[in-house]
Short mmCIF file of C-alpha atoms in Angstrom, two decimals:
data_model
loop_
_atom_site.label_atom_id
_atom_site.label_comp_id
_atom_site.label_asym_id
_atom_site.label_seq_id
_atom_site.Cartn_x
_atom_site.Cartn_y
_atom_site.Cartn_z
CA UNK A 1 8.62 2.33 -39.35
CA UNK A 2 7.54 1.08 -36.05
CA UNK A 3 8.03 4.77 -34.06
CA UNK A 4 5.97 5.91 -37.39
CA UNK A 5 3.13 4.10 -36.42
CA UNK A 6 2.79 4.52 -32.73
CA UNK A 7 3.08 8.20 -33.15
CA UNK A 8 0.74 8.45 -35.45
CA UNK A 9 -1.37 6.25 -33.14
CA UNK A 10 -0.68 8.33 -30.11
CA UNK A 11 -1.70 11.39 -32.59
CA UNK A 12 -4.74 9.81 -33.43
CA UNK A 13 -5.62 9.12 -29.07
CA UNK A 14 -4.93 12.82 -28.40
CA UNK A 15 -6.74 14.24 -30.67
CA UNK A 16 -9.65 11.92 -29.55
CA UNK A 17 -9.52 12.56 -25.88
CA UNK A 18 -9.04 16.69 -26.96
CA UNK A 19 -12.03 16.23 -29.21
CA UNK A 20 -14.56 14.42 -25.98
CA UNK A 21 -13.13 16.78 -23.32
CA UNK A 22 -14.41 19.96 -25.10
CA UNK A 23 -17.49 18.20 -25.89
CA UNK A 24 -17.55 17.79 -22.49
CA UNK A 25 -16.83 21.26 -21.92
CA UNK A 26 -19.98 21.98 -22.63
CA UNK A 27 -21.88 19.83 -20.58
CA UNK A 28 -20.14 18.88 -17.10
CA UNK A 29 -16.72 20.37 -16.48
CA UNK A 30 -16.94 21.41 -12.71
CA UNK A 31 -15.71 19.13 -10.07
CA UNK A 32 -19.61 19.79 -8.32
CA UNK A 33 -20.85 18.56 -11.78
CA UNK A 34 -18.53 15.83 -11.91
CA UNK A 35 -19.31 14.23 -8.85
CA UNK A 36 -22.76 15.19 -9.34
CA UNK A 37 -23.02 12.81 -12.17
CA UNK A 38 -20.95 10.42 -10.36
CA UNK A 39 -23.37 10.36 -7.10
CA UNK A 40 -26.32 9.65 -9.01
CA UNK A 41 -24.59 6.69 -11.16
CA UNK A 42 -23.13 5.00 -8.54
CA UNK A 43 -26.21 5.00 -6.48
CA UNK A 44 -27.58 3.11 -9.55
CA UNK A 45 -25.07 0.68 -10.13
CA UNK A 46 -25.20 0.06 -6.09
CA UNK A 47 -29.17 -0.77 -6.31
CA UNK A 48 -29.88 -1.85 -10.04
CA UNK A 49 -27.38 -4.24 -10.16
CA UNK A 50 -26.29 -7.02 -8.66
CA UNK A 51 -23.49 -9.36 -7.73
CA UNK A 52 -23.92 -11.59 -10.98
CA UNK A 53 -24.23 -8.27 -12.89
CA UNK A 54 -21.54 -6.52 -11.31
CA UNK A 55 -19.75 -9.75 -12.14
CA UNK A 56 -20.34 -9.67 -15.90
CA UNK A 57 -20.07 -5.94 -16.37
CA UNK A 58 -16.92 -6.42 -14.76
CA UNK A 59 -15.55 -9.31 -16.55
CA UNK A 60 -16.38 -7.57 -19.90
CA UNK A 61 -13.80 -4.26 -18.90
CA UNK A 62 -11.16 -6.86 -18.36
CA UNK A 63 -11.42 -8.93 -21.29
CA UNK A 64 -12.03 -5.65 -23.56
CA UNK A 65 -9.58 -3.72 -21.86
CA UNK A 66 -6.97 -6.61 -22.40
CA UNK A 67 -6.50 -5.87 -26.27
CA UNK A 68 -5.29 -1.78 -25.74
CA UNK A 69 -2.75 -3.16 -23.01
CA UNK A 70 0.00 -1.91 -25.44
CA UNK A 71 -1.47 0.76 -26.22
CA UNK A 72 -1.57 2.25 -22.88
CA UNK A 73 1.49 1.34 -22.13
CA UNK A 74 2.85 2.97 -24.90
CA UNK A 75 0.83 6.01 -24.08
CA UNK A 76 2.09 5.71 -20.47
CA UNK A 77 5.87 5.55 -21.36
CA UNK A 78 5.52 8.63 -24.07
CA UNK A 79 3.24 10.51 -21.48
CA UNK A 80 5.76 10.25 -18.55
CA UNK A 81 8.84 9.52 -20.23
CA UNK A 82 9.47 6.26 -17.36
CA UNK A 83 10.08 3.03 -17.48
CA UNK A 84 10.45 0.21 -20.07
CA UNK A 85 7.83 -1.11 -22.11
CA UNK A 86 7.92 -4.75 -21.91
CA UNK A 87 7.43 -4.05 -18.25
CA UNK A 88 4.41 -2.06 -18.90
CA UNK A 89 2.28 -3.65 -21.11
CA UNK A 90 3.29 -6.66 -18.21
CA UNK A 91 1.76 -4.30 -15.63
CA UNK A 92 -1.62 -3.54 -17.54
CA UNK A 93 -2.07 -6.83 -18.25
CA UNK A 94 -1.36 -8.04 -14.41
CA UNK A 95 -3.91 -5.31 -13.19
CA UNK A 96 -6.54 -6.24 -16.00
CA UNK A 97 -5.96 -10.44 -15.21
CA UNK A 98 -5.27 -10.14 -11.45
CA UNK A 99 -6.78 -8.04 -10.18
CA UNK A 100 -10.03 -9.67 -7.18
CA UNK A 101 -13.60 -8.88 -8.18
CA UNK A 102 -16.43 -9.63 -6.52
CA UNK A 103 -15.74 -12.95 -6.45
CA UNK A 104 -13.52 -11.56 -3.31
CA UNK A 105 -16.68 -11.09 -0.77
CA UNK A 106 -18.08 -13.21 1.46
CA UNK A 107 -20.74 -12.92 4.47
CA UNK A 108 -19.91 -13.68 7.66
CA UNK A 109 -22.73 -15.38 9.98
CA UNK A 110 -22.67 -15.61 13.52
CA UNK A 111 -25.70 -17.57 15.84
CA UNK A 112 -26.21 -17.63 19.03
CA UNK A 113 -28.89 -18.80 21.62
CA UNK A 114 -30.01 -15.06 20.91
CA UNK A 115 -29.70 -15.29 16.95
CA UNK A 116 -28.41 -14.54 14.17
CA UNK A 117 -25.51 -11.78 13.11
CA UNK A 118 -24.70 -11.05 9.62
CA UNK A 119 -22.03 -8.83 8.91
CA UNK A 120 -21.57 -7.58 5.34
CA UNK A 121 -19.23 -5.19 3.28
CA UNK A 122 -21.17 -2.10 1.73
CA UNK A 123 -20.11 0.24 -0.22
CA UNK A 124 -18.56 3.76 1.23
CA UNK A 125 -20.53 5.52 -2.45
CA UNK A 126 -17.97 8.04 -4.26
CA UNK A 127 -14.57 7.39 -3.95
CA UNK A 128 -11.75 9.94 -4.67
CA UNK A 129 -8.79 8.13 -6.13
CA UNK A 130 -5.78 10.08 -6.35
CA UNK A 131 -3.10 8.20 -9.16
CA UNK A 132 0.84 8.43 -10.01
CA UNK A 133 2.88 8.93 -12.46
CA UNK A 134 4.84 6.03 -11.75
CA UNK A 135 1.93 3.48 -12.57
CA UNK A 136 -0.97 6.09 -13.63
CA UNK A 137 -2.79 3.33 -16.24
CA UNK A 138 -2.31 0.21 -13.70
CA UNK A 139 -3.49 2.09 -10.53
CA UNK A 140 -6.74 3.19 -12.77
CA UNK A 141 -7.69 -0.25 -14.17
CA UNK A 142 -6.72 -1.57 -10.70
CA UNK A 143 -8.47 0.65 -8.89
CA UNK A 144 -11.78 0.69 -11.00
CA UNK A 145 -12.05 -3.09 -10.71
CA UNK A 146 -11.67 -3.08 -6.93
CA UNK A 147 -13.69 -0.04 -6.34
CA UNK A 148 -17.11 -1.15 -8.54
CA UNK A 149 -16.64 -4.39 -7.47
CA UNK A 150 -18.26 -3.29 -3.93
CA UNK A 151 -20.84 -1.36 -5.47
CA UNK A 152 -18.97 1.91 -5.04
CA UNK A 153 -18.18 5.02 -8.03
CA UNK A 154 -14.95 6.34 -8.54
CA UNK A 155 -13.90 9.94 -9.28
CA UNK A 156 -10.04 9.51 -10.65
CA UNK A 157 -7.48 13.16 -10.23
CA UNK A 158 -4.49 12.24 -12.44
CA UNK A 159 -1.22 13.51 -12.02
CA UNK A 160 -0.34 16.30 -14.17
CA UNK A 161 2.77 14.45 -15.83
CA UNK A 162 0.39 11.33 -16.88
CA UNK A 163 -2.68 12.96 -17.75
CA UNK A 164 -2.95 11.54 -21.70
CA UNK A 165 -2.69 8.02 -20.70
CA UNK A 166 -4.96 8.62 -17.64
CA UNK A 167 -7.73 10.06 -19.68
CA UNK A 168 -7.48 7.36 -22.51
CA UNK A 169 -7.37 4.63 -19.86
CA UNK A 170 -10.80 6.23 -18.33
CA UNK A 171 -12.51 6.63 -22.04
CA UNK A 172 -12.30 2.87 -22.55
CA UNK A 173 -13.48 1.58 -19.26
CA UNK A 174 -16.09 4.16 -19.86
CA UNK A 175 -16.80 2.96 -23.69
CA UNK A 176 -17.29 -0.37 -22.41
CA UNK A 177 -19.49 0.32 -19.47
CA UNK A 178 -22.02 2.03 -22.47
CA UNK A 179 -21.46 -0.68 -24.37
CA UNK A 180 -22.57 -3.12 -21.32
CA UNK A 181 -25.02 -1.50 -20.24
CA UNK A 182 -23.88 0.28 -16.88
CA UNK A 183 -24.15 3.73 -15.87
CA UNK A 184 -20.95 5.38 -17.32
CA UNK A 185 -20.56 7.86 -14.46
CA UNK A 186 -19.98 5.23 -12.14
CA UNK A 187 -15.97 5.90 -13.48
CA UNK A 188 -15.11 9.69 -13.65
CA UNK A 189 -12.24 11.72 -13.96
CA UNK A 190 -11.12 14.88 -13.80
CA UNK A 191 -9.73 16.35 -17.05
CA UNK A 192 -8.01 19.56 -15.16
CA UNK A 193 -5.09 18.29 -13.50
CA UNK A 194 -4.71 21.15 -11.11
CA UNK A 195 -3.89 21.32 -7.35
CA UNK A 196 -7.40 23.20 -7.18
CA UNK A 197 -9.67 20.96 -8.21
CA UNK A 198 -7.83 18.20 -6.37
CA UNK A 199 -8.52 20.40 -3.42
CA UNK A 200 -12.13 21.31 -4.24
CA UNK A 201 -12.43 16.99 -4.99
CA UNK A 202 -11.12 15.84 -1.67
CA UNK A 203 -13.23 18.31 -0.07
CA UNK A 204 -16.64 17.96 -1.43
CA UNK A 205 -19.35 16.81 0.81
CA UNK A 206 -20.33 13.51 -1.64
CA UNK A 207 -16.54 12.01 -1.79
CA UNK A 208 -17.33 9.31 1.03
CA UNK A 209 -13.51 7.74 0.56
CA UNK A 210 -10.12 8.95 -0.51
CA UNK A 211 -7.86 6.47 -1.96
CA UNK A 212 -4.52 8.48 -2.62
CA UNK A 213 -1.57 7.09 -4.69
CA UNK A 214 1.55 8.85 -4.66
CA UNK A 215 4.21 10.55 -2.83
CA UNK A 216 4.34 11.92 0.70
CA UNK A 217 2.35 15.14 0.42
CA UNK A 218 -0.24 14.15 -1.87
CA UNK A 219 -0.89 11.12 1.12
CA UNK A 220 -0.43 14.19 3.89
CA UNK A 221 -3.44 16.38 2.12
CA UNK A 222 -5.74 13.30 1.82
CA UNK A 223 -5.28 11.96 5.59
CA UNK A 224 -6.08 15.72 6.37
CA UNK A 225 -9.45 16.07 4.49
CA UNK A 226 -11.31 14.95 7.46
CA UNK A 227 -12.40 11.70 5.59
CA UNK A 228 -11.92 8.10 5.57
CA UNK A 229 -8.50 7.81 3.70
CA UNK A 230 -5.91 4.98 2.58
CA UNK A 231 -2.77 6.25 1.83
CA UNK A 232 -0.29 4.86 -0.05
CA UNK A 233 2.69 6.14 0.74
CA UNK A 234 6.81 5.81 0.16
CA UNK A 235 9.30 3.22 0.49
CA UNK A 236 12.27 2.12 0.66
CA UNK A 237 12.62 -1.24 0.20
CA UNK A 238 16.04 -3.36 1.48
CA UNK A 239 16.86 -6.58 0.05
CA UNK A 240 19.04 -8.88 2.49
CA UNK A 241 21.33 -11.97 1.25
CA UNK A 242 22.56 -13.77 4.26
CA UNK A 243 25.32 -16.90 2.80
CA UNK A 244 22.42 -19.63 2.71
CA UNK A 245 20.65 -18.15 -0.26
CA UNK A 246 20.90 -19.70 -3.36
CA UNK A 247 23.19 -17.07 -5.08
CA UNK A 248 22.38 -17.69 -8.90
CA UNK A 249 18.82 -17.05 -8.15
CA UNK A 250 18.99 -14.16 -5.94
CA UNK A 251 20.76 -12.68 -8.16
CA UNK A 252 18.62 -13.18 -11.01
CA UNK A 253 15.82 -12.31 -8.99
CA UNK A 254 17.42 -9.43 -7.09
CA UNK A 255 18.14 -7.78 -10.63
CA UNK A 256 14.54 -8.31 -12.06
CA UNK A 257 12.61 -6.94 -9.24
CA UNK A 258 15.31 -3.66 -9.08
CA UNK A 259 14.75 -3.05 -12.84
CA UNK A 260 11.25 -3.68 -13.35
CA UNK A 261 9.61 -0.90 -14.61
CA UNK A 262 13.01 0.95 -14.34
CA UNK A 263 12.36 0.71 -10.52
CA UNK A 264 9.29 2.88 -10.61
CA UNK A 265 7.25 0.22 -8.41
CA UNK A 266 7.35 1.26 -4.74
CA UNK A 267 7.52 -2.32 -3.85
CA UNK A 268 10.94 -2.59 -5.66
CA UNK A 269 14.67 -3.54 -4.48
CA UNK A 270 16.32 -0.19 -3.71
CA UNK A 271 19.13 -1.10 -1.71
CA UNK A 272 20.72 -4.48 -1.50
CA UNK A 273 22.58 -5.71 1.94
CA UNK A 274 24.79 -8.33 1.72
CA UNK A 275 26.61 -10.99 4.15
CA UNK A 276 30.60 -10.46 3.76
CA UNK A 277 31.44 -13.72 2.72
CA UNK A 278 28.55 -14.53 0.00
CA UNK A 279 29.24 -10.61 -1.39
CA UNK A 280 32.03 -11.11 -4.31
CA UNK A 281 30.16 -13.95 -5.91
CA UNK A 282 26.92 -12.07 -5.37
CA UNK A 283 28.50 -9.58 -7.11
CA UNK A 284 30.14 -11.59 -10.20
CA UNK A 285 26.76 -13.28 -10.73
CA UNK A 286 24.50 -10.15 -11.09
CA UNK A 287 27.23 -8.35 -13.32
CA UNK A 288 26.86 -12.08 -15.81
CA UNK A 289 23.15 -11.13 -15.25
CA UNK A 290 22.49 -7.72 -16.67
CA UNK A 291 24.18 -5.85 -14.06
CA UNK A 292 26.97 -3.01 -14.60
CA UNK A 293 28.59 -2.65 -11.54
CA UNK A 294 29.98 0.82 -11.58
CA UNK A 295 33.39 1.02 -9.51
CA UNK A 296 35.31 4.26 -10.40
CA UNK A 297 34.84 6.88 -7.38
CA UNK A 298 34.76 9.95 -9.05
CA UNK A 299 32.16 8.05 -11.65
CA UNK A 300 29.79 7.30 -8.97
CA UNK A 301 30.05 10.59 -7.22
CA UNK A 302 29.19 12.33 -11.08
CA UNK A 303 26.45 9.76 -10.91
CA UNK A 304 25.57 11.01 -7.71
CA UNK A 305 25.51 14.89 -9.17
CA UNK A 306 23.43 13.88 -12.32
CA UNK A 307 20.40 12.41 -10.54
CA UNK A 308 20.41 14.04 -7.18
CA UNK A 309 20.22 17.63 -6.38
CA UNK A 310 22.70 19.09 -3.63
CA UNK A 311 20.40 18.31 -0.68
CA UNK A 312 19.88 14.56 -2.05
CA UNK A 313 16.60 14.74 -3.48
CA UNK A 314 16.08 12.93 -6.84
CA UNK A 315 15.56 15.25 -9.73
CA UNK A 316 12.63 13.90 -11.38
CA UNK A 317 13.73 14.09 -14.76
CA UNK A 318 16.34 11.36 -14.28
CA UNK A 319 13.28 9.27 -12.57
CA UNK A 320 12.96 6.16 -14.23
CA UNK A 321 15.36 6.17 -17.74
CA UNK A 322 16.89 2.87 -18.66
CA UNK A 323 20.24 1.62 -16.88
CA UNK A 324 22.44 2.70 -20.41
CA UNK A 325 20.97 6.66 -20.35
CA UNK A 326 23.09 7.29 -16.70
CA UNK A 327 25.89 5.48 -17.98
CA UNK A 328 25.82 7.48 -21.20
CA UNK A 329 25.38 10.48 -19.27
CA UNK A 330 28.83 9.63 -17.36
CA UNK A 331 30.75 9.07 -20.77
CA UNK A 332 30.67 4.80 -20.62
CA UNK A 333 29.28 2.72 -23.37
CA UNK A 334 26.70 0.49 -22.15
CA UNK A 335 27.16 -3.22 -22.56
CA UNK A 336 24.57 -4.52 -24.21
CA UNK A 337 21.18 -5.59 -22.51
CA UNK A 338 22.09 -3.93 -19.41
CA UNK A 339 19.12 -3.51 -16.68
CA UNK A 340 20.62 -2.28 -13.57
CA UNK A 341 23.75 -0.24 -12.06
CA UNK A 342 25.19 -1.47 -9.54
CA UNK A 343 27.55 0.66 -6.57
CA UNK A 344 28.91 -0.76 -3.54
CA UNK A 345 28.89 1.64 -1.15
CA UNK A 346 28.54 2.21 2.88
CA UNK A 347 25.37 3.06 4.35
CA UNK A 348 25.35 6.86 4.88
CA UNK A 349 25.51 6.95 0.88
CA UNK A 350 22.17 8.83 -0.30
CA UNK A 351 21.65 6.01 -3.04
CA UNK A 352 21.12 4.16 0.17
CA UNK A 353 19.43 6.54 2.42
CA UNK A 354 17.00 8.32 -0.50
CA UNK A 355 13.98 6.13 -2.94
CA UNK A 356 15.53 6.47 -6.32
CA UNK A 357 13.40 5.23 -8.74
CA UNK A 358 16.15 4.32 -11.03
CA UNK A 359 17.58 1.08 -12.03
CA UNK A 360 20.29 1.88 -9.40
CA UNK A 361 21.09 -0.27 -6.93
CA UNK A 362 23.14 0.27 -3.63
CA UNK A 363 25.24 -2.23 -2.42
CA UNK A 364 26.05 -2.35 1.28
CA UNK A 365 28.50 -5.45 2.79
CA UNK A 366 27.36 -6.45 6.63
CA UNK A 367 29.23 -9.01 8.56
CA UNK A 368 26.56 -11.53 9.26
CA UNK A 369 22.59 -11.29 8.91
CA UNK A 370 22.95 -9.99 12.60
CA UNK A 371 24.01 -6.59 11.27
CA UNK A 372 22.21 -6.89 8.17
CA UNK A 373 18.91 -6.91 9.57
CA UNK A 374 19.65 -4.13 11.94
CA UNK A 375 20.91 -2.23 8.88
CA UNK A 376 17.62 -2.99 6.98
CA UNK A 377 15.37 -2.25 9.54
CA UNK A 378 17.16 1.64 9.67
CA UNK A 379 17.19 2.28 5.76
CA UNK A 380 13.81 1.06 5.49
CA UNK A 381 13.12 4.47 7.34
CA UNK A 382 10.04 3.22 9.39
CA UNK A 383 7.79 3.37 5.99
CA UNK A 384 6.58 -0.39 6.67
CA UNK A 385 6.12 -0.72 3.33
CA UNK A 386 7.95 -3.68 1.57
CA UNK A 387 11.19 -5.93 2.42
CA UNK A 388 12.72 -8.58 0.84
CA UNK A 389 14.91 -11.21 2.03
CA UNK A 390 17.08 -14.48 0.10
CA UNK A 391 17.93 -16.90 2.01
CA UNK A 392 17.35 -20.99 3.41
CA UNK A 393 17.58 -19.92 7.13
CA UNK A 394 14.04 -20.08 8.42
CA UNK A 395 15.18 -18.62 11.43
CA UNK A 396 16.39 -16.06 9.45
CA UNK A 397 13.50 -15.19 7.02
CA UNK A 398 10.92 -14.98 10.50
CA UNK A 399 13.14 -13.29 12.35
CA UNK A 400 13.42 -10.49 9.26
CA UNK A 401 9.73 -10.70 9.03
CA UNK A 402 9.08 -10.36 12.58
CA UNK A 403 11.52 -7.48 12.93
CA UNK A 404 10.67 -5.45 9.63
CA UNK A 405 6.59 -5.44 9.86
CA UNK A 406 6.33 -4.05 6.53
CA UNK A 407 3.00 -4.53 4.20
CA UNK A 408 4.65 -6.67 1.81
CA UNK A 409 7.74 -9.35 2.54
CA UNK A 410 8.87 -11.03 -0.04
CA UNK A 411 11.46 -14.10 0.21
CA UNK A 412 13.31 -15.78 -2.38
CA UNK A 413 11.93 -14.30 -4.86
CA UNK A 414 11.45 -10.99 -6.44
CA UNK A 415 9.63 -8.05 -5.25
CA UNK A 416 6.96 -7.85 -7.60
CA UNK A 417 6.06 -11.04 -6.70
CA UNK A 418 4.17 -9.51 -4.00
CA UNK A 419 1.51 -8.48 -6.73
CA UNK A 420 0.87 -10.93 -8.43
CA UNK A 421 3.86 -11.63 -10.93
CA UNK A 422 5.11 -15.07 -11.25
CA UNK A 423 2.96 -15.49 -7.64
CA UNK A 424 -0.26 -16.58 -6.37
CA UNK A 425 -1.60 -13.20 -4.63
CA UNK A 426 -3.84 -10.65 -6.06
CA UNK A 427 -2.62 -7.32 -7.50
CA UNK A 428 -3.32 -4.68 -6.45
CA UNK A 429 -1.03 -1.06 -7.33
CA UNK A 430 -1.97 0.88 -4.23
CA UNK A 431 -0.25 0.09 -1.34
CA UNK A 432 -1.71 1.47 1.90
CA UNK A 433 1.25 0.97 4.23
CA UNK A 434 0.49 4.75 5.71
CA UNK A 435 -2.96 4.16 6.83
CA UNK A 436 -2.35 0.00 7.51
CA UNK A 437 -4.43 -0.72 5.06
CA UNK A 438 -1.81 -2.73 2.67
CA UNK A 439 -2.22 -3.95 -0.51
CA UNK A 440 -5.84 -3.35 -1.10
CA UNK A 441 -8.58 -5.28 -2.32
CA UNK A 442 -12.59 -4.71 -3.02
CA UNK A 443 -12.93 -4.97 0.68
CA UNK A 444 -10.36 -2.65 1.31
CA UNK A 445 -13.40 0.35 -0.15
CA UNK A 446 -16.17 -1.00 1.58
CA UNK A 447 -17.22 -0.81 5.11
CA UNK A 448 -18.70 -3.19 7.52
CA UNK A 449 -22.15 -2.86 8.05
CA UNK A 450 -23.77 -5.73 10.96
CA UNK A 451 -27.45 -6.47 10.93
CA UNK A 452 -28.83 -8.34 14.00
CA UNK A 453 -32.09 -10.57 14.17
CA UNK A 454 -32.48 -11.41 17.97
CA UNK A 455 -34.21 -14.65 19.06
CA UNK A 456 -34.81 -16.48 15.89
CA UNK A 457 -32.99 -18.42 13.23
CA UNK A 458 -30.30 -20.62 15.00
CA UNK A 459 -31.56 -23.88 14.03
CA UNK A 460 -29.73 -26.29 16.32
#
């Protein structure tokens, strides 16, 4: 009765979204047009309203946005066919709750026996956002809130594989910026998913900013536009256990962060390094914890064959299925409320060497954290994206920081608490480890403007 109901309701979105895009059709369809529309309503909401506006305008697409949570993440998962759904109605509702507003800016004042200096964050004007397919609705709401928070528009280019969910996610912030008042421009998308008009977006004069999402190449074209560009690009995140960590809870933890979302988060576990002597019982936990640790060789090699093609690239329709489809697949019966597969293996294995995406996790046995680290720092691949590390050794967890210098570093806990879940930090669902940029915030789209007054106001 349920799956009755939320097709029908998915039914009901499409035809909705079909019905306002050739409406649209016959108003604004071009990309010019598009960002046309977009130039002129963000140079409204930069100038007609202010922070306390911006504030409440903002505050009303998060609490109004909060009730359809499910329903884009239901839209999401039948859109792209990834990930788990408890997980991403979790993820809408972590972008809509935690994600910084304007609240986030502050002015910097500097006097002198010369003056005063203020410097100040502006606004670059139309931004470009480029979005996944791994977290297409998150990256959107995410990127919206950030982006108007510092007075600037956004024009969104979905990916062709999460283009329903994109859209819907688009209409509502849009309904409720006419509903509040705002310019409804001011968030745009693209309803042609096309390499063209991605091309022809990136490349028009009034896109000030390109924020880009998503794998290498999609990064690659946007740093090559000529523009100012973060890029968020892969990873491939190592989690070391050295024999001080509490075992029980990296465990738990370990398994969590590698099967959130199916592992479709860039920030996740996707290989796990081990100390010798802590390995077996590291081992014996997870598999009490929702782990299936798969042990037969000629298994793992046919698991190797059914999600990676003959030069080890994952074939993206095994991307991001639950832990019991592979095993399935390979002729076991899943135990029950299984999250995560795990396969001990050296570290020229490609489940080691290539970003998966799947609730499969590599597991690699080092002699001491020595090694381990060493290991970590050459899987991670350079990306300098995330790390993760569980353990009691200070020593240990600086050293790995130190050595790693990757965005996010996460210790004894796991990975996605480096956005925001079960942690103190903002979220934020792009990721600019290409460009340095990190996990971005509303200042992360603005840019520093300084205004000098010489030989007046410094009052002591």
């Amino acid at each position: 009765m349920e799956s009755v109901r939320v097709d029908d309701l998915v039914k009901k979105i499409v035809e909705k979204v079909t019905k306002e895009l050739a409406q649209e059709a016959k108003g604004r369809t071009s990309v010019g047009e598009i960002v046309g529309a977009a130039v002129e309503a963000q140079r409204a909401w930069q100038w007609d309203y202010n922070l306390d506006a911006r504030t409440k305008i903002l505050s009303a697409i998060k609490s109004k946005l909060l009730p359809h949570a499910e329903e884009l993440a239901k839209l999401a998962r039948d859109d792209t066919d990834m990930g788990r759904l408890d997980d991403k109605i979790l993820k809408k509702k972590l972008a809509i709750t935690k994600t910084p507003g304007p609240e986030y800016f502050t002015t910097k004042a500097i006097s002198g026996d010369n003056g005063l200096i203020l410097e100040e964050l502006a606004p670059f004007g139309v931004i470009a956002s480029i979005t996944p397919s791994t977290n297409p609705v998150a990256t959107v709401i995410n990127n919206t809130i950030c982006m108007l928070s510092g007075g600037n528009g956004v024009v969104f280019s979905p990916h062709p594989g999460a283009l329903r969910c994109t859209l819907r996610t688009v209409e509502l912030i849009r309904d409720i910026l006419a509903e509040e008042g705002a310019p409804v421009e001011v968030v745009s998308v693209l309803s042609d998913a096309s390499l063209d008009s991605l091309k022809e977006l990136m490349f028009h004069p009034d896109i000030k900013l390109i924020s880009a999402t998503g794998g290498p190449g999609v990064v690659k074209a946007a740093l090559s536009s000529g523009k100012p560009a973060i890029g968020a690009g892969p990873g491939n995140p190592p989690v070391l256990v050295d024999e001080t960590a509490h075992l029980e809870k990296a465990a738990k933890d370990i398994i969590a962060g590698a099967s959130f979302d199916n592992n479709l988060p860039c920030i996740a576990e996707k290989e796990l390094i081990a100390v010798n002597c802590i390995a077996d019982e590291l081992k014996d936990l997870m598999c009490h914890n929702g782990a299936y640790e798969l042990k037969d060789r000629s298994k793992i090699d046919a698991l190797v064959d059914l999600v990676l093609t003959k030069d080890h690239k994952i074939k993206k329709d095994m991307v991001g299925k639950n832990a019991s489809v592979y095993l399935e697949k390979l002729g076991i019966t899943p135990p029950p409320n299984v999250r995560l597969i795990l396969v001990e293996c050296d570290e020229r294995h490609p489940f080691v060497q290539e970003e998966l995406m799947m609730p499969i996790l590599a597991m690699v046995r080092v002699a001491d954290f020595k090694e381990g680290l060493a290991m970590a720092k050459r899987v991670e691949h350079g990306f300098k994206h995330s790390a993760i590390i569980h353990s009691t050794n200070i020593d240990n967890m600086s050293d790995m920081a130190k050595v790693m210098e990757t965005s996010m570093f996460v210790k004894n806990a796991p990975s996605f608490a480096s956005i925001g879940v079960g942690g103190d930090c903002p979220t934020a669902f792009t990721i600019g480890t290409t460009t340095g940029d990190g996990p971005t915030t509303p200042l992360s789209f603005c840019r520093l403007r300084r205004c000098v007054l010489h030989g007046a106001f410094r009052i002591v």
